[in-house]
Amino acid sequence: GAGVSQSPRYKVAKRGQDVALRCDPISGHVSLFWYQQALGQGPEFLTYFQNEAQLDKSGLPSDRFFAERPEGSVSTLKIQRTQQEDSAVYLCASSLAGNLNEKLFFGSGTQLSVL
Amino acid sequence: DQQVKQNSPSLSVQEGRISILNCDYTNSMFDYFLWYKKYPAEGPTFLISISSIKDKNEDGRFTVFLNKSAKHLSLHIVPSQPGDSAVYFCAASARNQGGSEKLVFGKGTKLTVNP
């Protein structure tokens, strides 16, 4: 497809379970971002990749959160031992380069519900 | 402490009239500002942006105004159309300060344009 693709679209997890969220950016896009959007809030930055290099992970809320992009294309956000406060929509976005003069393209997100 | 604030959670206007969405920021290091539009169950899509060296940017029906001294920006939509009904997010970044490319988002304003 032409856009940013995220899977699964919805994920229900039991508290304590590990989850993995996948992002397929637009082909050729160098920069990839993960954002977390809680209900009624704006997206909050989690982490940023330029190709396979994770240049900023300052937004990851705890060491239970881990992101990777090993080949500089597909990225996975992993959350270990999920907690109820992890319930949110996780948005992935990509851009052609790290230049924000270019548009940042967002996927539709993965809605995570932790019970 | 919110660095980007959208104090109006919702706004309702009549079709054909002007919609004005407001945004305030606290971080004087921000030098690039964007507006994103979000429909339900979709990711945000880029609408318009403005650099801090400008005070106005126009694209068709959409105009963004920046008042740096007041740390305030606004999005004007004229004439408003029912298809403009969505949540609008204001976002900012500090691109020239050596930081990462991350965006800081407000909580959003839900715009409803009534036919």
XYZ file of C-alpha atoms in Angstrom:
230
model
C 0.000 0.000 0.000
C 0.950 3.639 -0.363
C 0.539 4.645 3.274
C 1.956 3.739 6.679
C 0.553 0.393 7.742
C 0.197 -0.719 11.358
C -0.826 -4.092 12.733
C -2.722 -5.284 14.559
C -5.438 -2.660 14.371
C -6.706 -3.664 17.818
C -4.978 -5.612 20.573
C -6.458 -6.744 23.860
C -3.928 -7.956 26.398
C -4.168 -9.275 29.919
C -2.139 -7.380 32.486
C 1.368 -8.821 32.575
C 1.289 -10.069 28.988
C 3.921 -9.015 26.434
C 2.762 -7.380 23.190
C 4.448 -6.498 19.893
C 3.121 -3.786 17.581
C 4.265 -3.597 13.990
C 4.770 -0.620 11.695
C 5.412 -0.720 7.953
C 6.475 2.773 6.912
C 6.147 4.185 3.433
C 8.794 2.612 1.223
C 11.976 4.656 1.142
C 11.126 6.758 4.173
C 14.205 7.283 6.287
C 12.628 8.608 9.477
C 10.235 6.658 11.661
C 8.514 7.767 14.835
C 6.354 6.105 17.466
C 3.791 8.116 19.409
C 1.395 7.134 22.187
C -2.061 8.713 22.304
C -4.104 8.232 25.467
C -7.848 8.850 25.402
C -8.628 12.583 25.151
C -4.981 13.528 24.772
C -2.715 14.464 21.905
C -0.052 12.100 20.618
C 3.044 11.924 22.814
C 6.480 11.145 21.420
C 8.006 7.796 22.309
C 10.988 7.204 20.039
C 12.615 8.117 16.705
C 14.651 6.182 14.161
C 16.703 7.384 11.260
C 17.142 4.275 9.121
C 18.078 1.551 11.620
C 19.567 3.930 14.175
C 17.433 4.797 17.184
C 18.412 8.443 17.650
C 16.006 9.388 20.412
C 14.210 7.162 22.890
C 13.630 9.799 25.519
C 9.843 9.376 25.389
C 9.722 5.692 26.264
C 7.898 5.660 29.635
C 9.785 2.768 31.199
C 12.232 -0.010 30.465
C 9.249 -2.224 29.670
C 9.051 -0.421 26.325
C 11.457 -1.368 23.575
C 11.528 -0.445 19.886
C 13.624 -1.702 17.017
C 14.036 -1.179 13.297
C 16.795 -3.659 12.424
C 16.848 -3.235 8.645
C 15.807 0.376 8.472
C 12.281 -0.309 7.237
C 9.742 -2.231 9.373
C 9.699 -1.306 13.043
C 8.355 -3.136 16.081
C 7.349 -1.598 19.384
C 7.412 -4.160 22.178
C 5.810 -3.677 25.569
C 6.699 -6.192 28.239
C 4.548 -7.027 31.266
C 1.757 -4.704 30.117
C -0.026 -2.550 32.697
C -3.445 -0.901 32.518
C -1.833 2.507 32.090
C -0.322 1.259 28.811
C -3.813 1.288 27.263
C -3.676 3.809 24.421
C -3.484 4.147 20.653
C 0.066 3.653 19.421
C 0.764 5.661 16.292
C 3.616 5.145 13.889
C 4.696 7.879 11.475
C 7.307 8.132 8.767
C 8.874 10.816 6.624
C 11.186 10.804 3.642
C 13.981 12.399 5.644
C 14.449 13.909 9.069
C 13.374 17.257 7.740
C 10.103 18.349 9.263
C 9.529 20.693 6.361
C 8.290 17.520 4.777
C 5.057 15.978 5.827
C 4.985 13.341 8.508
C 2.694 10.500 7.451
C 0.856 8.686 10.223
C -0.615 5.219 10.246
C -4.088 4.529 11.640
C -2.602 3.238 14.876
C -2.899 0.164 17.054
C -5.434 0.485 19.842
C -4.105 -1.415 22.840
C -6.426 -2.300 25.698
C -4.881 -3.879 28.780
C -7.392 -5.610 31.034
C 3.341 20.591 32.305
C 1.870 21.034 28.838
C 4.124 22.862 26.434
C 1.451 23.106 23.718
C -2.051 24.026 24.827
C -5.328 23.962 22.977
C -7.735 25.352 25.520
C -10.930 24.786 23.556
C -11.841 21.084 23.476
C -14.565 21.750 20.927
C -15.841 24.319 18.446
C -19.034 24.410 16.427
C -19.556 26.658 13.379
C -22.014 27.015 10.536
C -21.090 25.952 7.038
C -19.658 28.872 5.066
C -18.494 30.774 8.145
C -14.953 31.092 9.474
C -13.503 28.565 11.928
C -10.715 29.811 14.185
C -8.752 27.286 16.197
C -6.277 28.541 18.758
C -3.049 27.194 20.209
C -0.645 28.524 22.833
C 2.847 27.314 23.620
C 5.228 27.879 26.490
C 8.587 26.727 25.146
C 10.391 29.651 23.492
C 12.741 27.175 21.797
C 9.964 26.016 19.467
C 10.668 27.236 15.948
C 8.349 25.203 13.748
C 4.617 24.735 14.104
C 2.173 22.423 12.380
C -1.526 21.654 12.302
C -2.786 18.123 11.862
C -6.323 16.994 11.193
C -7.674 13.690 12.472
C -10.808 11.779 11.530
C -12.086 8.986 13.814
C -10.201 5.685 13.488
C -7.566 7.272 11.268
C -4.115 8.672 11.936
C -3.507 12.432 11.928
C -2.869 13.982 8.525
C -0.713 17.029 7.919
C -2.622 20.201 7.118
C -0.362 23.244 7.188
C 2.825 24.453 8.847
C 4.683 27.658 9.659
C 8.261 28.470 10.509
C 9.034 30.920 13.286
C 10.574 33.319 10.755
C 7.110 33.923 9.317
C 3.908 35.249 10.814
C 1.459 33.900 8.269
C 1.152 30.965 5.902
C -1.772 30.368 3.606
C -2.879 27.294 1.670
C -6.254 27.534 0.008
C -8.973 27.796 2.646
C -6.451 27.328 5.457
C -4.308 30.067 6.984
C -2.048 29.792 10.006
C -1.033 32.894 11.946
C 1.894 32.994 14.357
C 2.385 35.611 17.078
C 5.764 34.843 18.601
C 5.664 37.537 21.242
C 2.399 36.105 22.561
C 3.487 32.492 21.931
C 0.203 31.991 20.141
C -0.857 30.566 16.831
C -4.202 30.139 15.192
C -5.664 28.225 12.274
C -8.334 29.925 10.178
C -10.570 27.923 7.894
C -12.730 29.935 5.533
C -15.223 29.072 4.290
C -15.824 26.111 6.614
C -17.288 22.965 5.083
C -18.981 19.958 6.728
C -16.049 17.790 5.588
C -13.785 19.884 7.792
C -15.419 18.325 10.863
C -12.558 16.548 12.641
C -10.159 16.898 15.556
C -7.417 19.438 14.903
C -4.064 19.105 16.640
C -1.522 21.864 17.006
C 2.095 20.640 17.152
C 5.499 22.248 17.629
C 9.147 21.337 17.416
C 12.513 22.850 18.321
C 14.300 21.899 15.135
C 17.196 24.279 15.249
C 18.127 23.691 18.857
C 19.995 20.458 18.303
C 17.151 18.337 19.557
C 15.501 15.408 17.872
C 12.835 15.770 15.232
C 10.026 15.021 17.646
C 6.780 16.949 17.674
C 4.994 18.115 20.820
C 1.212 18.003 20.349
C -1.667 19.774 22.029
C -4.731 17.866 23.203
C -6.740 18.779 20.132
C -9.912 20.724 19.324
C -12.912 18.941 17.910
C -14.416 21.045 15.124
C -17.994 20.476 14.015
C -19.220 22.289 10.909
C -22.998 22.254 10.702
C -24.718 22.265 7.306
